[in-house]
Amino acid sequence: MRNLANLLVFGVSAALLAEASADEIRFVDGRKPQQNVEVMDETLDKIEYRLAGVRQTQSYPSEKVLEVVYTRASDEYDVAMENLEFGAFSDAADLFKVAAQDARRQKGLAAKCLFLAGDAYRRGGMFKEAIKTFDDLESQHPDSRYVPEARLARGLSYLQSGDQGKARQEFGRLRSDAGKLGARWGYEGELRVQMLDESKDPATALSTYRRLAKETESSHPTVANQAKLRIGRVLIAQGKSDEAEAFFRRILDQRSASAREVVAGAFNGLGTSLRNKSGATAAEMKEALYAHLRVVVSFEEVAQEMPEALYGAGKCFQVVPAEDAVNRSRQMFYRVINEYPNSEWAAKAKQG
């Protein structure tokens, strides 16, 4: 009887453990995630998965899926995610590549690991390694939904390394291959090419962003929110802070459908638009401070948004009543100048 009881306890514990470690599928429209599934593959067309206790494979269209969260991955994957959180990008990338090898029977996870490895290299400034890893992903998993993600990130790698020509080529390939990769990626490519030309012709850029936001509002909210982010930025540059504020608020209202980079950019944009408003009230300046501090505290991994967040918070501390506000303002400016010395925000921080 004791052995039977132990077996029953073990069986219940194993079942609970299996349920606790199930994968999760998250959707672009923010609806309740599909939990307790085993994701088999993520292709350009569909996400294939199995429900617990069901052998038959089921699927969702890839364009409806925002993200697959794998909880059955290897220890290397878990440690890599921790390293990513703390900014140890090189170590994270190396571990993701090991995890990709461990996940050969799970095609979706293996492809995601390679993408995460490449993106970790990119975020750590190791652009050659990033581009090579994205090349490996596309050659090893040509039908993966991470192929267009890799092309976009490869374009960003070229852009960040100073090769705007190759970046434009990568973004152009996304647009021209939309028939194969999916409509979203045609829009992504057009958006990125327009961003390269934004400063040369702001009026055309604003018109393009408005059209993209309208065309993708219901079908591809991730693209729509990126377009709205750029609309807000152009409006700020044109001194139209009230209009810009409205766009940033719309993005934040739909933040579940956006990448963290876009959400961080929207918080910074909201803070800047409120701070730049003519006759901004004390309440608006306080909200602006909180928006910038939100980026500083909660979006440390989004490095491109950090200088503006620090500078904006420093400016807000100059006018918002707070304990030791003067020193806090100086601390924010000090961080911008020392941690991001080549940014436009460092130059502004030096002026106080």
mmCIF file of N, CA and C in Angstrom, residues 272-329:
data_model
loop_
_atom_site.group_PDB
_atom_site.id
_atom_site.type_symbol
_atom_site.label_atom_id
_atom_site.label_comp_id
_atom_site.label_asym_id
_atom_site.label_seq_id
_atom_site.Cartn_x
_atom_site.Cartn_y
_atom_site.Cartn_z
ATOM 1 N N THR A 272 8.817 63.226 -23.263
ATOM 2 C CA THR A 272 9.362 64.362 -23.996
ATOM 3 C C THR A 272 8.257 65.285 -24.495
ATOM 4 N N SER A 273 7.161 64.707 -24.994
ATOM 5 C CA SER A 273 6.066 65.548 -25.495
ATOM 6 C C SER A 273 5.415 66.337 -24.362
ATOM 7 N N LEU A 274 5.245 65.715 -23.201
ATOM 8 C CA LEU A 274 4.680 66.430 -22.058
ATOM 9 C C LEU A 274 5.626 67.528 -21.580
ATOM 10 N N ARG A 275 6.905 67.203 -21.551
ATOM 11 C CA ARG A 275 7.916 68.148 -21.072
ATOM 12 C C ARG A 275 8.052 69.354 -22.004
ATOM 13 N N ASN A 276 7.808 69.128 -23.299
ATOM 14 C CA ASN A 276 7.974 70.186 -24.290
ATOM 15 C C ASN A 276 6.712 71.009 -24.526
ATOM 16 N N LYS A 277 5.612 70.624 -23.886
ATOM 17 C CA LYS A 277 4.359 71.345 -24.102
ATOM 18 C C LYS A 277 4.462 72.781 -23.603
ATOM 19 N N SER A 278 3.894 73.687 -24.369
ATOM 20 C CA SER A 278 3.850 75.080 -23.938
ATOM 21 C C SER A 278 2.921 75.211 -22.740
ATOM 22 N N GLY A 279 3.441 75.745 -21.637
ATOM 23 C CA GLY A 279 2.631 75.905 -20.440
ATOM 24 C C GLY A 279 2.277 74.598 -19.769
ATOM 25 N N ALA A 280 3.201 73.624 -19.801
ATOM 26 C CA ALA A 280 2.951 72.334 -19.162
ATOM 27 C C ALA A 280 2.634 72.524 -17.682
ATOM 28 N N THR A 281 1.616 71.825 -17.198
ATOM 29 C CA THR A 281 1.213 71.934 -15.808
ATOM 30 C C THR A 281 2.148 71.115 -14.920
ATOM 31 N N ALA A 282 2.037 71.331 -13.604
ATOM 32 C CA ALA A 282 2.846 70.563 -12.653
ATOM 33 C C ALA A 282 2.526 69.076 -12.758
ATOM 34 N N ALA A 283 1.239 68.756 -12.964
ATOM 35 C CA ALA A 283 0.838 67.351 -13.085
ATOM 36 C C ALA A 283 1.442 66.721 -14.337
ATOM 37 N N GLU A 284 1.492 67.471 -15.427
ATOM 38 C CA GLU A 284 2.064 66.955 -16.668
ATOM 39 C C GLU A 284 3.567 66.738 -16.530
ATOM 40 N N MET A 285 4.246 67.646 -15.853
ATOM 41 C CA MET A 285 5.683 67.479 -15.648
ATOM 42 C C MET A 285 5.966 66.280 -14.748
ATOM 43 N N LYS A 286 5.114 66.049 -13.785
ATOM 44 C CA LYS A 286 5.287 64.891 -12.908
ATOM 45 C C LYS A 286 5.077 63.604 -13.694
ATOM 46 N N GLU A 287 4.072 63.602 -14.571
ATOM 47 C CA GLU A 287 3.832 62.428 -15.412
ATOM 48 C C GLU A 287 5.005 62.204 -16.362
ATOM 49 N N ALA A 288 5.562 63.292 -16.877
ATOM 50 C CA ALA A 288 6.729 63.181 -17.755
ATOM 51 C C ALA A 288 7.899 62.546 -17.015
ATOM 52 N N LEU A 289 8.129 62.970 -15.772
ATOM 53 C CA LEU A 289 9.204 62.391 -14.959
ATOM 54 C C LEU A 289 9.006 60.896 -14.787
ATOM 55 N N TYR A 290 7.780 60.500 -14.439
ATOM 56 C CA TYR A 290 7.502 59.082 -14.223
ATOM 57 C C TYR A 290 7.679 58.281 -15.512
ATOM 58 N N ALA A 291 7.328 58.878 -16.652
ATOM 59 C CA ALA A 291 7.478 58.174 -17.935
ATOM 60 C C ALA A 291 8.950 57.896 -18.230
ATOM 61 N N HIS A 292 9.804 58.906 -18.039
ATOM 62 C CA HIS A 292 11.236 58.709 -18.283
ATOM 63 C C HIS A 292 11.838 57.736 -17.270
ATOM 64 N N LEU A 293 11.450 57.864 -16.001
ATOM 65 C CA LEU A 293 11.989 56.958 -14.982
ATOM 66 C C LEU A 293 11.536 55.525 -15.227
ATOM 67 N N ARG A 294 10.365 55.355 -15.815
ATOM 68 C CA ARG A 294 9.880 54.007 -16.155
ATOM 69 C C ARG A 294 10.868 53.321 -17.087
ATOM 70 N N VAL A 295 11.405 54.069 -18.035
ATOM 71 C CA VAL A 295 12.387 53.505 -18.966
ATOM 72 C C VAL A 295 13.686 53.184 -18.228
ATOM 73 N N VAL A 296 14.132 54.119 -17.388
ATOM 74 C CA VAL A 296 15.388 53.935 -16.659
ATOM 75 C C VAL A 296 15.336 52.689 -15.776
ATOM 76 N N VAL A 297 14.205 52.481 -15.112
ATOM 77 C CA VAL A 297 14.093 51.396 -14.132
ATOM 78 C C VAL A 297 13.699 50.066 -14.765
ATOM 79 N N SER A 298 12.765 50.093 -15.718
ATOM 80 C CA SER A 298 12.152 48.846 -16.210
ATOM 81 C C SER A 298 12.611 48.413 -17.589
ATOM 82 N N PHE A 299 13.370 49.249 -18.312
ATOM 83 C CA PHE A 299 13.760 48.909 -19.683
ATOM 84 C C PHE A 299 15.260 49.079 -19.880
ATOM 85 N N GLU A 300 16.039 48.621 -18.898
ATOM 86 C CA GLU A 300 17.493 48.771 -18.983
ATOM 87 C C GLU A 300 18.084 48.106 -20.218
ATOM 88 N N GLU A 301 17.446 47.021 -20.692
ATOM 89 C CA GLU A 301 18.005 46.290 -21.830
ATOM 90 C C GLU A 301 17.805 47.025 -23.153
ATOM 91 N N VAL A 302 16.931 48.035 -23.182
ATOM 92 C CA VAL A 302 16.686 48.796 -24.406
ATOM 93 C C VAL A 302 17.667 49.973 -24.422
ATOM 94 N N ALA A 303 18.898 49.665 -24.788
ATOM 95 C CA ALA A 303 19.996 50.629 -24.638
ATOM 96 C C ALA A 303 19.773 51.913 -25.428
ATOM 97 N N GLN A 304 19.137 51.817 -26.605
ATOM 98 C CA GLN A 304 19.003 53.013 -27.435
ATOM 99 C C GLN A 304 18.073 54.057 -26.818
ATOM 100 N N GLU A 305 17.229 53.648 -25.873
ATOM 101 C CA GLU A 305 16.304 54.595 -25.257
ATOM 102 C C GLU A 305 16.831 55.175 -23.945
ATOM 103 N N MET A 306 17.902 54.587 -23.406
ATOM 104 C CA MET A 306 18.371 54.979 -22.081
ATOM 105 C C MET A 306 18.906 56.423 -22.014
ATOM 106 N N PRO A 307 19.702 56.904 -22.988
ATOM 107 C CA PRO A 307 20.217 58.274 -22.874
ATOM 108 C C PRO A 307 19.116 59.319 -22.791
ATOM 109 N N GLU A 308 18.095 59.189 -23.654
ATOM 110 C CA GLU A 308 16.998 60.165 -23.626
ATOM 111 C C GLU A 308 16.236 60.085 -22.309
ATOM 112 N N ALA A 309 16.047 58.860 -21.791
ATOM 113 C CA ALA A 309 15.320 58.689 -20.529
ATOM 114 C C ALA A 309 16.056 59.368 -19.382
ATOM 115 N N LEU A 310 17.368 59.177 -19.334
ATOM 116 C CA LEU A 310 18.166 59.799 -18.271
ATOM 117 C C LEU A 310 18.151 61.319 -18.389
ATOM 118 N N TYR A 311 18.342 61.817 -19.594
ATOM 119 C CA TYR A 311 18.329 63.259 -19.793
ATOM 120 C C TYR A 311 16.959 63.850 -19.455
ATOM 121 N N GLY A 312 15.900 63.199 -19.945
ATOM 122 C CA GLY A 312 14.549 63.700 -19.691
ATOM 123 C C GLY A 312 14.221 63.719 -18.206
ATOM 124 N N ALA A 313 14.606 62.651 -17.497
ATOM 125 C CA ALA A 313 14.371 62.616 -16.053
ATOM 126 C C ALA A 313 15.139 63.731 -15.358
ATOM 127 N N GLY A 314 16.379 63.975 -15.807
ATOM 128 C CA GLY A 314 17.180 65.043 -15.233
ATOM 129 C C GLY A 314 16.526 66.398 -15.410
ATOM 130 N N LYS A 315 15.967 66.659 -16.600
ATOM 131 C CA LYS A 315 15.291 67.925 -16.845
ATOM 132 C C LYS A 315 14.034 68.049 -15.980
ATOM 133 N N CYS A 316 13.309 66.951 -15.820
ATOM 134 C CA CYS A 316 12.090 66.994 -15.010
ATOM 135 C C CYS A 316 12.408 67.263 -13.543
ATOM 136 N N PHE A 317 13.481 66.661 -13.039
ATOM 137 C CA PHE A 317 13.863 66.883 -11.640
ATOM 138 C C PHE A 317 14.202 68.353 -11.371
ATOM 139 N N GLN A 318 14.503 69.114 -12.428
ATOM 140 C CA GLN A 318 14.800 70.531 -12.251
ATOM 141 C C GLN A 318 13.561 71.349 -11.907
ATOM 142 N N VAL A 319 12.379 70.798 -12.227
ATOM 143 C CA VAL A 319 11.145 71.572 -12.011
ATOM 144 C C VAL A 319 10.110 70.862 -11.147
ATOM 145 N N VAL A 320 10.214 69.548 -10.996
ATOM 146 C CA VAL A 320 9.237 68.802 -10.203
ATOM 147 C C VAL A 320 9.701 68.758 -8.748
ATOM 148 N N PRO A 321 8.876 69.204 -7.822
ATOM 149 C CA PRO A 321 9.260 69.149 -6.408
ATOM 150 C C PRO A 321 9.497 67.705 -5.966
ATOM 151 N N ALA A 322 10.660 67.434 -5.437
ATOM 152 C CA ALA A 322 11.006 66.092 -4.967
ATOM 153 C C ALA A 322 12.151 66.198 -3.982
ATOM 154 N N GLU A 323 12.244 65.210 -3.107
ATOM 155 C CA GLU A 323 13.327 65.196 -2.134
ATOM 156 C C GLU A 323 14.680 65.109 -2.844
ATOM 157 N N ASP A 324 15.575 66.024 -2.521
ATOM 158 C CA ASP A 324 16.916 66.039 -3.095
ATOM 159 C C ASP A 324 16.872 66.114 -4.627
ATOM 160 N N ALA A 325 15.928 66.878 -5.170
ATOM 161 C CA ALA A 325 15.708 66.936 -6.617
ATOM 162 C C ALA A 325 16.931 67.439 -7.369
ATOM 163 N N VAL A 326 17.639 68.423 -6.801
ATOM 164 C CA VAL A 326 18.791 68.990 -7.497
ATOM 165 C C VAL A 326 19.874 67.937 -7.711
ATOM 166 N N ASN A 327 20.173 67.176 -6.671
ATOM 167 C CA ASN A 327 21.192 66.134 -6.799
ATOM 168 C C ASN A 327 20.740 65.018 -7.730
ATOM 169 N N ARG A 328 19.464 64.696 -7.693
ATOM 170 C CA ARG A 328 18.945 63.657 -8.597
ATOM 171 C C ARG A 328 19.090 64.091 -10.054
ATOM 172 N N SER A 329 18.822 65.358 -10.311
ATOM 173 C CA SER A 329 18.980 65.875 -11.670
ATOM 174 C C SER A 329 20.437 65.756 -12.108
#
